């Protein structure tokens, strides 16, 4: 499955924080619904709680995506579990909790042969390297490392995962990363793939990074027009808030080919 990430003739669809267009992001229902939709990959964000549990949550505070306030790093796991992570999105999701990485792994383990690829994003923070080590350890325990690409906007995390574990990493164009190191042996040499936002995406920029030997990726083409544009730029791996336009277009292109 991972080889498909290198095959530019087929669209690969990753669900950004799960099925974010229909569910509260980074929750178990969002991941379950993305799997049901048939995406190729799940993207999710990791941060450490005060007592060093890996929580799947995007922001550095709980304010936007739960009914609580304050920094994730100031919550113990037990305290975080008392927050509602679904009601802010829709009443129907009230009672959802911030999931632990292990809970997502259990869901994937139950998917067996249909388990998707994983885009594991370590969010920048003071303890991001520790978070990366713990994520690798947990994912290794489930036998999932081969299906993972580790992402970070912090170039030190990307370099650490590359140098310590030799795992696939994804970074971003230099201007989007903190601690970016220029030159030979620098951050680009530690990256397996680079992800462009739709604002950054141009054919020239894609060519430049492909010439450096990097896989290219984009986020978030959520309309058919965006998906066409990405393909025109030479990018076929797509992290989407709404994966359906990309999947519909893929089906149409495959039908045209046959
Ligand atoms: O990997 C692409 C995407 O996940 C990065 O943006 O801010 O949604 O984590 P963000
Ligand atoms: Ca992310």
Short mmCIF file of C-alpha atoms and ligand atoms in Angstrom, two decimals:
data_model
loop_
_atom_site.label_atom_id
_atom_site.label_comp_id
_atom_site.label_asym_id
_atom_site.label_seq_id
_atom_site.Cartn_x
_atom_site.Cartn_y
_atom_site.Cartn_z
CA UNK A 1 0.00 0.00 0.00
CA UNK A 2 2.77 2.43 0.91
CA UNK A 3 4.20 2.11 -2.64
CA UNK A 4 1.10 3.88 -3.93
CA UNK A 5 2.40 7.06 -2.33
CA UNK A 6 5.18 7.04 -4.92
CA UNK A 7 2.93 6.26 -7.89
CA UNK A 8 1.92 9.59 -9.42
CA UNK A 9 -0.54 7.93 -11.83
CA UNK A 10 -3.09 7.24 -9.09
CA UNK A 11 -4.77 9.57 -6.58
CA UNK A 12 -4.14 8.66 -2.94
CA UNK A 13 -6.61 10.21 -0.48
CA UNK A 14 -5.82 10.93 3.15
CA UNK A 15 -8.57 12.01 5.55
CA UNK A 16 -7.44 15.18 7.35
CA UNK A 17 -8.09 14.67 11.10
CA UNK A 18 -10.54 11.92 10.08
CA UNK A 19 -13.72 12.73 8.16
CA UNK A 20 -13.49 16.35 9.26
CA UNK A 21 -16.23 17.55 6.90
CA UNK A 22 -18.87 15.46 8.70
CA UNK A 23 -17.57 14.76 12.21
CA UNK A 24 -15.68 16.51 15.01
CA UNK A 25 -12.01 16.38 13.96
CA UNK A 26 -9.55 13.89 15.48
CA UNK A 27 -12.25 11.80 17.19
CA UNK A 28 -12.98 8.09 16.91
CA UNK A 29 -16.26 8.73 14.98
CA UNK A 30 -14.28 10.89 12.52
CA UNK A 31 -11.76 8.09 11.97
CA UNK A 32 -14.43 5.40 11.78
CA UNK A 33 -16.43 7.37 9.20
CA UNK A 34 -13.29 8.02 7.13
CA UNK A 35 -12.58 4.28 7.07
CA UNK A 36 -16.17 3.59 6.03
CA UNK A 37 -15.79 6.14 3.22
CA UNK A 38 -12.84 4.09 1.93
CA UNK A 39 -9.97 6.57 2.23
CA UNK A 40 -6.41 5.29 1.73
CA UNK A 41 -4.90 7.07 4.72
CA UNK A 42 -5.82 8.72 8.02
CA UNK A 43 -4.09 11.91 9.10
CA UNK A 44 -4.10 12.86 12.80
CA UNK A 45 -2.29 15.13 15.28
CA UNK A 46 -0.53 14.14 18.49
CA UNK A 47 0.31 16.01 21.67
CA UNK A 48 1.43 14.90 25.13
CA UNK A 49 -0.67 15.48 28.23
CA UNK A 50 0.90 16.58 31.53
CA UNK A 51 1.28 12.91 32.52
CA UNK A 52 2.79 11.96 29.13
CA UNK A 53 -0.13 10.25 27.40
CA UNK A 54 -0.43 10.76 23.66
CA UNK A 55 -3.67 12.58 22.92
CA UNK A 56 -5.05 13.02 19.40
CA UNK A 57 -5.75 16.74 19.24
CA UNK A 58 -4.67 19.51 16.87
CA UNK A 59 -4.45 22.77 18.81
CA UNK A 60 -2.14 23.47 21.73
CA UNK A 61 -5.21 24.32 23.81
CA UNK A 62 -8.47 22.42 24.25
CA UNK A 63 -10.54 25.60 23.73
CA UNK A 64 -11.66 25.19 20.09
CA UNK A 65 -12.43 21.47 20.01
CA UNK A 66 -13.75 20.71 23.50
CA UNK A 67 -15.92 22.31 26.17
CA UNK A 68 -12.83 23.04 28.29
CA UNK A 69 -10.15 25.72 28.34
CA UNK A 70 -6.38 25.73 28.71
CA UNK A 71 -3.26 24.07 27.35
CA UNK A 72 -3.35 20.35 26.53
CA UNK A 73 0.04 20.03 28.25
CA UNK A 74 -1.54 21.23 31.54
CA UNK A 75 -4.18 18.46 31.55
CA UNK A 76 -3.63 15.01 32.99
CA UNK A 77 -5.12 12.20 30.92
CA UNK A 78 -7.93 11.73 33.46
CA UNK A 79 -8.78 15.45 33.34
CA UNK A 80 -8.75 15.48 29.53
CA UNK A 81 -11.16 12.55 29.45
CA UNK A 82 -13.74 14.57 31.37
CA UNK A 83 -14.03 17.04 28.45
CA UNK A 84 -16.60 16.78 25.67
CA UNK A 85 -14.86 16.80 22.27
CA UNK A 86 -17.95 16.43 20.06
CA UNK A 87 -20.71 18.81 21.15
CA UNK A 88 -18.93 21.89 19.72
CA UNK A 89 -19.36 20.36 16.25
CA UNK A 90 -22.90 19.03 16.55
CA UNK A 91 -25.15 17.95 19.41
CA UNK A 92 -25.28 14.47 17.86
CA UNK A 93 -21.61 14.02 18.79
CA UNK A 94 -21.93 15.09 22.43
CA UNK A 95 -20.07 12.66 24.68
CA UNK A 96 -17.10 12.12 22.31
CA UNK A 97 -13.77 12.22 24.11
CA UNK A 98 -10.29 13.24 23.00
CA UNK A 99 -8.91 9.86 21.93
CA UNK A 100 -5.59 8.31 22.92
CA UNK A 101 -3.32 7.02 20.17
CA UNK A 102 -3.97 3.50 21.49
CA UNK A 103 -7.73 3.87 20.89
CA UNK A 104 -7.14 4.67 17.23
CA UNK A 105 -4.72 1.74 17.01
CA UNK A 106 -7.38 -0.58 18.44
CA UNK A 107 -9.86 0.64 15.80
CA UNK A 108 -7.28 -0.01 13.08
CA UNK A 109 -6.33 -3.40 14.46
CA UNK A 110 -10.01 -4.35 14.14
CA UNK A 111 -9.92 -3.28 10.45
CA UNK A 112 -7.45 -6.09 9.71
CA UNK A 113 -6.33 -6.23 6.08
CA UNK A 114 -8.33 -3.09 5.28
CA UNK A 115 -6.36 -0.92 7.69
CA UNK A 116 -5.23 2.29 5.98
CA UNK A 117 -1.93 4.13 5.79
CA UNK A 118 -1.27 6.52 8.68
CA UNK A 119 -0.03 10.10 8.54
CA UNK A 120 1.10 10.74 12.10
CA UNK A 121 1.63 14.43 12.80
CA UNK A 122 3.66 15.39 15.87
CA UNK A 123 2.59 18.91 16.78
CA UNK A 124 5.37 21.37 17.66
CA UNK A 125 5.75 21.75 21.44
CA UNK A 126 8.45 21.74 24.13
CA UNK A 127 8.13 17.94 24.42
CA UNK A 128 7.64 17.10 20.72
CA UNK A 129 10.70 14.80 20.56
CA UNK A 130 9.38 12.83 23.54
CA UNK A 131 5.97 12.68 21.82
CA UNK A 132 7.61 11.34 18.65
CA UNK A 133 9.49 8.64 20.60
CA UNK A 134 6.33 7.56 22.39
CA UNK A 135 4.33 7.53 19.14
CA UNK A 136 6.94 5.33 17.45
CA UNK A 137 6.95 2.96 20.44
CA UNK A 138 3.14 2.66 20.46
CA UNK A 139 2.80 2.23 16.71
CA UNK A 140 5.60 -0.35 16.72
CA UNK A 141 3.74 -2.26 19.42
CA UNK A 142 0.76 -2.58 17.08
CA UNK A 143 2.97 -3.53 14.10
CA UNK A 144 1.93 -0.37 12.23
CA UNK A 145 5.27 1.37 11.59
CA UNK A 146 5.47 0.18 7.97
CA UNK A 147 2.20 1.95 7.18
CA UNK A 148 3.22 5.28 8.75
CA UNK A 149 4.54 8.57 7.47
CA UNK A 150 5.61 10.86 10.35
CA UNK A 151 4.95 14.56 9.85
CA UNK A 152 5.96 17.69 11.70
CA UNK A 153 6.19 21.42 11.15
CA UNK A 154 9.21 21.21 13.51
CA UNK A 155 12.28 20.24 11.48
CA UNK A 156 14.01 18.90 14.64
CA UNK A 157 11.25 16.30 15.00
CA UNK A 158 11.52 15.32 11.33
CA UNK A 159 15.31 14.97 11.66
CA UNK A 160 14.95 12.96 14.89
CA UNK A 161 12.48 10.47 13.39
CA UNK A 162 14.63 10.13 10.26
CA UNK A 163 17.98 9.80 12.06
CA UNK A 164 16.91 7.70 15.05
CA UNK A 165 14.44 5.33 13.45
CA UNK A 166 14.99 5.57 9.68
CA UNK A 167 11.23 5.97 9.22
CA UNK A 168 9.36 7.81 6.44
CA UNK A 169 9.00 11.49 7.23
CA UNK A 170 7.03 14.35 5.78
CA UNK A 171 7.92 17.99 6.22
CA UNK A 172 6.91 21.16 4.46
CA UNK A 173 8.52 23.82 2.27
CA UNK A 174 11.28 25.61 4.21
CA UNK A 175 9.24 28.73 4.96
CA UNK A 176 6.58 26.66 6.78
CA UNK A 177 8.93 24.88 9.18
CA UNK A 178 10.49 25.93 12.45
CA UNK A 179 14.15 24.95 13.10
CA UNK A 180 14.63 24.39 9.34
CA UNK A 181 18.28 23.67 8.44
CA UNK A 182 19.43 24.67 4.97
CA UNK A 183 22.00 22.99 2.75
CA UNK A 184 23.32 19.45 2.20
CA UNK A 185 22.58 17.28 5.24
CA UNK A 186 19.88 19.79 6.22
CA UNK A 187 16.14 19.36 6.69
CA UNK A 188 15.26 18.46 3.09
CA UNK A 189 17.71 15.54 3.29
CA UNK A 190 15.77 14.19 6.32
CA UNK A 191 12.40 14.37 4.58
CA UNK A 192 10.85 11.56 2.53
CA UNK A 193 7.99 13.80 1.42
CA UNK A 194 7.03 17.45 1.40
CA UNK A 195 3.48 18.75 1.76
CA UNK A 196 2.29 21.96 0.12
CA UNK A 197 -0.74 23.93 1.22
CA UNK A 198 -3.04 24.79 -1.69
CA UNK A 199 -1.76 28.38 -1.45
CA UNK A 200 1.86 27.23 -1.86
CA UNK A 201 1.18 24.69 -4.60
CA UNK A 202 2.59 25.46 -8.07
CA UNK A 203 4.07 23.16 -10.74
CA UNK A 204 7.46 24.89 -10.33
CA UNK A 205 7.61 24.33 -6.58
CA UNK A 206 6.61 20.69 -6.96
CA UNK A 207 9.31 20.18 -9.63
CA UNK A 208 11.92 21.81 -7.39
CA UNK A 209 11.27 19.42 -4.48
CA UNK A 210 10.88 16.36 -6.71
CA UNK A 211 14.29 17.17 -8.17
CA UNK A 212 15.61 16.93 -4.62
CA UNK A 213 14.21 13.40 -4.51
CA UNK A 214 11.18 14.18 -2.33
CA UNK A 215 7.68 12.76 -2.70
CA UNK A 216 5.16 15.56 -2.97
CA UNK A 217 1.83 15.90 -1.30
CA UNK A 218 -0.78 18.63 -0.82
CA UNK A 219 -3.43 19.76 1.69
CA UNK A 220 -6.38 20.27 1.44
CA UNK A 221 -7.92 19.97 -2.06
CA UNK A 222 -11.60 19.79 -1.11
CA UNK A 223 -13.25 20.49 -4.48
CA UNK A 224 -12.89 18.84 -7.89
CA UNK A 225 -11.32 22.03 -9.15
CA UNK A 226 -8.62 21.85 -6.44
CA UNK A 227 -8.04 18.16 -7.14
CA UNK A 228 -7.57 18.88 -10.86
CA UNK A 229 -5.21 21.70 -10.02
CA UNK A 230 -3.14 19.43 -7.74
CA UNK A 231 -2.92 16.77 -10.44
CA UNK A 232 -1.88 19.44 -12.94
CA UNK A 233 0.92 20.43 -10.57
CA UNK A 234 2.09 16.80 -10.46
CA UNK A 235 0.74 15.96 -7.01
CA UNK A 236 -1.42 12.88 -6.55
CA UNK A 237 -1.26 12.36 -2.76
CA UNK A 238 -3.90 14.55 -1.17
CA UNK A 239 -4.89 15.24 2.44
CA UNK A 240 -8.53 16.34 2.32
CA UNK A 241 -11.07 17.73 4.77
CA UNK A 242 -13.68 16.42 2.33
CA UNK A 243 -12.27 13.32 0.61
CA UNK A 244 -15.29 12.71 -1.62
CA UNK A 245 -14.42 15.01 -4.57
CA UNK A 246 -10.95 13.41 -4.86
CA UNK A 247 -12.37 9.89 -4.61
CA UNK A 248 -15.12 10.66 -7.15
CA UNK A 249 -12.58 12.06 -9.58
CA UNK A 250 -10.34 9.03 -9.10
CA UNK A 251 -13.23 6.71 -9.98
CA UNK A 252 -14.00 8.76 -13.11
CA UNK A 253 -10.36 8.76 -14.23
CA UNK A 254 -10.08 5.01 -13.63
CA UNK A 255 -13.29 4.41 -15.59
CA UNK A 256 -11.96 6.53 -18.49
CA UNK A 257 -8.75 4.47 -18.50
CA UNK A 258 -10.53 1.11 -18.73
O1 LIG B 1 -0.13 17.37 6.88
C1 LIG B 1 -0.96 18.40 6.49
C2 LIG B 1 -1.75 19.04 7.58
O2 LIG B 1 -2.17 18.12 8.52
C3 LIG B 1 -1.02 20.14 8.24
O3 LIG B 1 -1.83 21.08 8.74
O4 LIG B 1 -2.47 22.41 10.66
O5 LIG B 1 -4.03 20.79 9.72
O6 LIG B 1 -2.12 20.03 11.03
P1 LIG B 1 -2.65 21.06 10.11
CA1 LIG B 2 -2.30 17.78 10.91
#
